[in-house]
Amino acid sequence: MVSLTLAQKGTPLPYVAGALAEYANETKPNSYSVQWQEGASLKGKDKAANSVLIDNGQEFVGSRAAEAFILSALPTPVETAQWIGFAQERLGGAVAFKELELAFSELDQHLQMRSYASGYAVSVADAALWGALRASAIFQRNLKIAGQQVLGPALTRWYAHISAQPFVERLVAAAANAQTAAKPSGAKVTTDQGSFDLGLEGVEDGKVVTRFPPEPSGYLHIGHAKAALLNEYFARSHNGKLIVRFDDTNPNKEKAEFEESITEDLRLLGIHGDVVTHTSDHFQTIYEYALKMINKGLAYADDTPHETMKEERMNGIASQRRDQSVEENLQRFELMRQGTEEGLTWCLRAKMSVDNPNKAMRDPVIFRCNLTPHHRTGTLWKIYPTYDFCCPIVDSIEGVTHALRSMEYRDRNPQYEWFFPALELRPVAIKDFSRMNFV
């Protein structure tokens, strides 16, 4: 009997070789002895040794070598061989996400009117394809989170059907048993691992709405990934809704290219917003709330030079423009909206406090002029709201129930909360989470 040993943490996970061997055992019982072993490599630090096949003392190291040996003894008609190659080349290894997504789509289309990849019964092609998909972290993540939405109904149906085949069940059970056996007897479960449990308050099942609001001014980084995963986790665990909102309020930095990249990266992570919105969808509404603040005496236009304004805020000194009349502020805000030469010298500030110990509360700027065309709204607007102003407004009107914010925003949380009563908006609960630290 030929022995095949598979590394539980190999890269890639050697499910193709394992599935082929167990499929061979279906056609000719006891052809292979398949077992899993703890670790990423079966040969010390040799990362390629994710599997080792031994036949009469001869070793075949690595999943491709093992797969080739097993396939050499199995009938592989032309169509079957094509799908085996598809599994190895299009679904396995370091395949780019767009190429992998295209492969999923092609496989889904192929399976639209078929129960099996090749022919009218389970074949070695099904075993190879299943193994490649079982080893794909991207496929598994999307299968768990999105299912048919991304992978397609035919592919998900076929995958579930093949997963129920006896040869596949044996392989998966052996992997699970080996993982259990690798844990020391009586070992205690550690409790110092990371947790998503932030202790959200006021949670109602089916009514939780979270949002992930990246700015489309660059590519997604690991800090963004943590925020996105947390927001998705709480939305899904409470049968709620996740909003992916692009915070596109700075036309100097933002591009459609970055939106596309962020969308692709979120899909790579298996994150799928129930709704995708843009802050720019609400520019008119945000503008009207700014007018409301001016009319209530809660905002004023200011043309204080930047450095002087910075110094005054630092030292708790009121701007000379702070006590202008409502009429004067409306007139100057209109010049800002028109983008006139004079309007460009003004900004709009919220009238919160002059000398609050929390400097984030010292009359922050909430609107600025910017003549750069916006990538979605073009030249319609000459003024743009700051993130701190638009975020509580859009969170409230889009129905967000819990705003998850990293610790860097903690000093600005009181500012966020100030806007709700000021603008007579439904409040949104804040929950902080820690930033990613690598030092």
XYZ file of C-alpha atoms in Angstrom, residues 6-433:
428
model
C -0.286 15.538 4.408
C 0.851 18.597 6.398
C -2.065 20.169 8.286
C -0.692 23.679 7.849
C 1.025 23.239 4.505
C 1.105 25.955 1.851
C -0.955 25.314 -0.063
C -3.047 22.915 2.002
C -2.557 19.574 0.211
C -6.230 18.802 -0.292
C -5.854 18.063 -4.000
C -3.408 15.222 -3.363
C -5.545 13.956 -0.479
C -8.771 14.049 -2.504
C -7.140 12.265 -5.444
C -5.801 9.516 -3.157
C -9.143 8.957 -1.440
C -10.892 8.981 -4.815
C -8.444 6.287 -5.961
C -9.412 4.299 -2.866
C -13.016 4.411 -4.081
C -12.132 2.784 -7.390
C -9.547 0.402 -5.910
C -9.868 0.005 -2.123
C -6.785 0.310 0.068
C -4.595 1.741 -2.672
C -3.436 4.538 -0.385
C -2.994 5.069 3.314
C -3.779 8.725 3.888
C -2.864 10.503 7.109
C -2.452 14.077 8.275
C 0.450 15.360 10.334
C 0.819 18.519 12.442
C 2.949 21.319 10.995
C 3.540 23.322 7.833
C 6.289 21.071 6.467
C 7.058 17.356 6.616
C 10.749 17.962 5.915
C 12.077 20.427 8.458
C 12.116 23.929 6.955
C 11.377 22.801 3.417
C 8.145 24.724 2.723
C 7.559 22.732 -0.467
C 7.172 19.536 1.588
C 3.467 19.965 2.289
C 2.972 16.287 1.414
C 5.100 13.181 1.130
C 4.098 10.079 -0.822
C 6.096 6.857 -0.362
C 5.881 3.929 -2.770
C 8.185 0.951 -2.184
C 10.682 3.145 -0.354
C 10.699 5.887 -3.006
C 9.659 9.336 -1.802
C 7.705 11.909 -3.761
C 7.940 15.218 -1.920
C 5.473 18.059 -2.458
C 1.836 18.098 -3.494
C 2.493 18.327 -7.254
C 4.762 15.271 -7.165
C 2.193 13.337 -5.155
C -0.638 14.417 -7.466
C 1.334 13.342 -10.550
C 2.017 9.908 -9.049
C -1.638 9.314 -8.152
C -2.931 10.570 -11.510
C -0.543 8.291 -13.402
C -2.568 5.290 -12.203
C -6.020 6.806 -12.859
C -7.901 7.037 -16.166
C -7.901 10.664 -17.334
C -9.818 11.344 -20.549
C -9.059 14.606 -22.329
C -11.896 16.611 -20.746
C -11.066 15.247 -17.294
C -7.393 16.138 -17.746
C -8.380 19.678 -18.746
C -10.307 20.195 -15.532
C -7.481 18.725 -13.463
C -5.171 21.276 -15.073
C -7.768 23.974 -14.341
C -7.751 22.966 -10.670
C -3.974 23.018 -10.428
C -3.238 26.143 -12.441
C -6.339 28.368 -12.173
C -7.436 27.596 -8.614
C -4.232 26.694 -6.794
C -1.080 28.458 -5.696
C -0.520 32.210 -5.740
C -3.319 33.207 -8.111
C -4.306 36.898 -8.259
C -7.766 37.647 -6.920
C -9.205 38.884 -10.227
C -7.988 35.751 -11.998
C -9.383 33.579 -9.225
C -12.730 35.358 -9.394
C -12.818 34.762 -13.151
C -12.031 31.070 -12.569
C -14.930 30.806 -10.098
C -17.224 32.372 -12.686
C -16.086 30.027 -15.475
C -16.544 26.993 -13.252
C -19.993 28.183 -12.174
C -21.064 28.621 -15.782
C -19.708 25.182 -16.710
C -21.737 23.588 -13.910
C -25.006 25.366 -14.708
C -26.536 22.257 -16.320
C -24.181 19.648 -14.885
C -23.935 17.675 -11.676
C -20.280 16.787 -12.257
C -17.317 18.505 -13.859
C -16.802 15.789 -16.468
C -19.247 13.085 -17.507
C -22.294 11.780 -15.688
C -20.706 10.530 -12.472
C -18.162 11.751 -9.959
C -14.699 11.616 -11.492
C -11.101 12.420 -10.735
C -11.805 15.916 -12.117
C -14.333 16.526 -9.336
C -11.812 15.308 -6.770
C -9.108 17.690 -8.049
C -11.432 20.677 -8.299
C -12.896 20.063 -4.842
C -9.401 19.750 -3.353
C -8.267 23.042 -4.899
C -11.341 24.872 -3.649
C -11.082 23.338 -0.183
C -7.494 24.610 0.006
C -8.417 28.116 -1.192
C -8.814 30.520 1.725
C -10.553 32.999 -0.580
C -13.109 30.448 -1.738
C -13.752 29.216 1.803
C -14.167 32.731 3.174
C -16.603 33.700 0.421
C -18.472 30.415 0.790
C -19.019 31.118 4.478
C -19.950 34.779 4.180
C -21.502 35.341 0.771
C -22.111 31.974 -0.878
C -24.027 32.263 -4.135
C -23.711 36.057 -4.188
C -20.061 35.838 -5.265
C -19.379 32.216 -6.146
C -22.541 31.477 -8.099
C -25.397 29.054 -7.412
C -24.122 26.213 -9.619
C -20.653 26.210 -8.094
C -21.916 26.299 -4.498
C -24.428 23.526 -5.255
C -21.754 21.361 -6.854
C -19.289 21.984 -4.018
C -21.848 20.907 -1.402
C -22.663 17.785 -3.446
C -19.024 16.708 -3.809
C -18.381 17.493 -0.133
C -20.971 14.841 0.711
C -19.168 12.111 -1.257
C -17.746 9.304 0.933
C -14.150 9.797 -0.259
C -14.290 13.503 0.629
C -15.912 12.856 4.000
C -13.118 10.416 4.872
C -10.450 12.982 4.033
C -12.110 15.792 6.003
C -12.770 13.523 8.997
C -9.141 12.386 9.024
C -7.981 16.020 9.022
C -10.301 16.857 11.930
C -9.221 13.797 13.923
C -5.544 14.586 13.387
C -6.061 18.141 14.578
C -7.784 16.898 17.750
C -5.064 14.327 18.378
C -2.365 17.004 18.025
C -3.658 18.809 21.114
C -2.039 17.589 24.358
C -4.323 15.544 26.572
C -5.926 17.699 29.241
C -4.629 20.891 27.675
C -6.444 23.982 28.858
C -8.042 26.362 26.418
C -6.161 29.654 26.456
C -8.106 32.845 26.969
C -5.504 35.413 25.975
C -6.302 35.326 22.284
C -7.854 38.200 20.346
C -11.605 38.562 20.497
C -14.201 40.472 18.515
C -16.312 40.863 21.641
C -16.429 44.625 22.258
C -19.517 44.444 24.443
C -21.935 46.342 22.210
C -24.797 47.888 24.150
C -28.386 48.314 23.044
C -28.207 45.403 20.622
C -31.437 44.105 19.081
C -31.223 41.061 16.847
C -32.000 41.970 13.260
C -31.699 45.710 13.901
C -27.942 46.247 14.207
C -26.499 48.433 11.427
C -22.753 49.042 11.186
C -20.693 50.907 8.614
C -17.206 50.749 7.174
C -16.327 54.216 5.768
C -12.966 54.145 3.918
C -11.734 57.254 2.130
C -11.001 56.404 -1.539
C -7.671 58.231 -1.417
C -5.380 55.206 -1.243
C -5.248 51.448 -0.999
C -6.657 49.334 1.812
C -4.128 48.559 4.565
C -4.192 46.146 7.494
C -5.724 48.712 9.847
C -8.618 49.147 7.432
C -8.977 45.365 7.258
C -9.429 45.129 11.034
C -12.109 47.829 11.016
C -13.906 46.205 8.090
C -13.847 42.746 9.684
C -15.146 44.080 13.007
C -18.028 45.911 11.359
C -18.934 42.864 9.302
C -18.694 40.572 12.323
C -21.176 42.559 14.398
C -23.574 43.035 11.500
C -23.619 39.305 10.705
C -23.586 38.014 14.301
C -26.700 40.058 15.079
C -28.461 39.389 11.744
C -28.100 43.043 10.900
C -26.794 45.122 8.003
C -23.347 46.336 6.941
C -23.014 49.588 5.015
C -19.842 50.136 2.995
C -19.647 53.909 2.604
C -16.954 55.695 0.631
C -16.090 58.916 2.471
C -15.397 60.954 -0.666
C -15.184 64.484 0.746
C -11.702 65.495 -0.463
C -11.506 65.741 -4.270
C -7.778 66.536 -4.108
C -6.931 62.980 -3.045
C -9.757 60.722 -4.180
C -9.981 58.637 -7.348
C -12.363 56.051 -8.773
C -9.314 53.780 -9.072
C -9.011 53.622 -5.285
C -12.713 52.793 -4.903
C -12.301 49.870 -7.285
C -9.216 48.656 -5.451
C -10.894 48.871 -2.033
C -13.973 47.063 -3.340
C -11.797 44.280 -4.738
C -9.805 43.966 -1.513
C -12.987 43.757 0.564
C -14.221 40.948 -1.651
C -10.860 39.252 -1.215
C -11.478 39.390 2.550
C -14.954 37.963 2.033
C -16.617 41.213 3.128
C -19.771 42.185 1.284
C -21.731 45.282 2.196
C -25.499 44.950 2.128
C -25.491 48.528 0.864
C -22.724 50.541 -0.807
C -23.058 54.307 -0.466
C -20.999 57.487 -0.819
C -20.898 60.518 1.422
C -21.301 62.492 -1.813
C -24.795 60.979 -2.118
C -25.711 63.267 0.786
C -23.884 66.494 -0.111
C -27.128 68.459 -0.546
C -28.468 67.220 2.786
C -25.191 67.988 4.579
C -25.187 71.471 3.047
C -28.721 72.041 4.343
C -27.661 70.959 7.825
C -24.847 73.503 7.671
C -27.405 76.217 6.865
C -29.483 75.005 9.800
C -26.496 75.356 12.119
C -25.838 78.903 10.912
C -29.469 79.854 11.410
C -29.396 78.429 14.936
C -26.274 80.427 15.742
C -24.193 77.245 15.995
C -21.792 77.910 13.097
C -19.919 80.902 11.735
C -17.807 81.766 8.706
C -14.160 82.538 9.416
C -11.374 83.963 7.265
C -8.688 83.862 9.969
C -5.345 82.785 8.400
C -4.569 79.110 8.968
C -1.579 79.577 11.266
C -3.360 82.219 13.328
C -6.423 79.998 13.663
C -4.238 77.110 14.764
C -2.552 79.283 17.405
C -5.877 80.659 18.674
C -7.355 77.177 19.031
C -4.276 75.962 20.852
C -4.413 78.874 23.316
C -8.180 79.041 23.762
C -8.611 82.433 22.039
C -11.894 83.241 20.304
C -11.832 84.189 16.636
C -12.737 87.766 15.809
C -15.413 86.348 13.497
C -17.084 84.229 16.171
C -19.875 86.694 17.014
C -20.890 87.700 13.510
C -24.600 87.917 12.790
C -26.509 85.059 11.188
C -26.999 87.198 8.088
C -23.267 87.831 7.706
C -22.481 84.137 8.102
C -25.124 83.122 5.548
C -23.792 85.688 3.072
C -20.210 84.459 3.389
C -21.204 80.807 3.284
C -22.975 81.572 0.012
C -19.752 83.092 -1.360
C -18.030 79.857 -0.347
C -20.681 77.780 -2.132
C -20.215 79.828 -5.301
C -16.436 79.431 -5.075
C -15.786 83.144 -5.583
C -12.368 84.684 -5.047
C -13.486 86.060 -1.691
C -15.335 82.858 -0.818
C -12.130 80.888 -1.151
C -10.682 82.788 1.822
C -13.427 81.589 4.201
C -14.272 78.358 5.991
C -17.233 77.396 8.168
C -16.654 76.487 11.826
C -18.962 74.859 14.376
C -19.561 77.081 17.409
C -18.772 74.496 20.093
C -16.286 75.984 22.526
C -13.337 78.350 22.658
C -11.401 76.865 25.550
C -12.648 73.319 26.139
C -9.819 71.192 27.630
C -10.461 68.776 24.771
C -9.021 70.741 21.867
C -11.107 68.751 19.362
C -14.094 70.681 20.746
C -12.604 74.112 20.037
C -14.745 75.368 17.144
C -13.671 72.801 14.517
C -13.855 73.571 10.806
C -16.836 71.806 9.204
C -16.778 73.150 5.598
C -13.955 74.258 3.289
C -13.770 75.576 -0.262
C -12.196 73.389 -2.933
C -12.441 74.042 -6.677
C -10.984 70.658 -7.680
C -13.585 68.640 -9.668
C -15.000 65.732 -7.689
C -14.676 62.270 -9.270
C -18.433 61.680 -8.860
C -20.124 65.083 -8.712
C -17.808 66.976 -11.053
C -17.913 70.758 -10.577
C -21.352 70.883 -8.947
C -19.890 71.696 -5.541
C -17.208 74.201 -4.577
C -17.464 73.458 -0.841
C -16.950 70.133 0.926
C -17.763 68.999 4.483
C -15.070 67.660 6.780
C -15.186 64.039 7.902
C -16.008 65.093 11.465
C -19.096 66.984 10.292
C -20.503 64.617 7.703
C -19.879 61.384 9.636
C -22.502 61.842 12.410
C -25.019 63.232 9.911
C -24.690 60.397 7.409
C -24.476 57.743 10.142
C -27.774 58.982 11.539
C -29.708 59.339 8.291
C -28.433 56.007 6.893
C -29.710 54.189 9.988
C -26.382 53.218 11.568
C -26.926 51.972 15.134
C -23.326 51.400 16.221
C -20.302 53.367 15.000
C -17.115 51.405 15.607
C -14.162 53.800 15.804
C -10.492 53.155 16.535
C -8.921 54.686 19.633
C -7.341 57.502 17.615
C -10.819 59.077 17.393
C -11.483 58.948 21.148
C -10.792 62.665 21.704
C -13.191 63.441 18.850
C -16.025 61.284 20.178
C -17.538 64.188 22.188
C -17.473 66.254 18.992
C -19.279 63.446 17.119
C -21.927 63.292 19.849
C -22.327 67.106 19.991
C -23.826 67.231 16.497
C -26.820 64.996 17.238
C -28.710 67.363 19.576
C -27.390 70.404 17.698
C -28.921 69.149 14.437
C -31.842 67.290 16.069
C -30.639 63.957 14.687
C -31.112 60.424 15.969
C -27.996 59.612 18.027
C -25.657 56.751 17.123
C -23.823 54.672 19.737
C -20.011 54.765 19.620
C -17.782 51.810 20.420
C -13.999 52.143 20.431
C -11.563 49.449 19.377
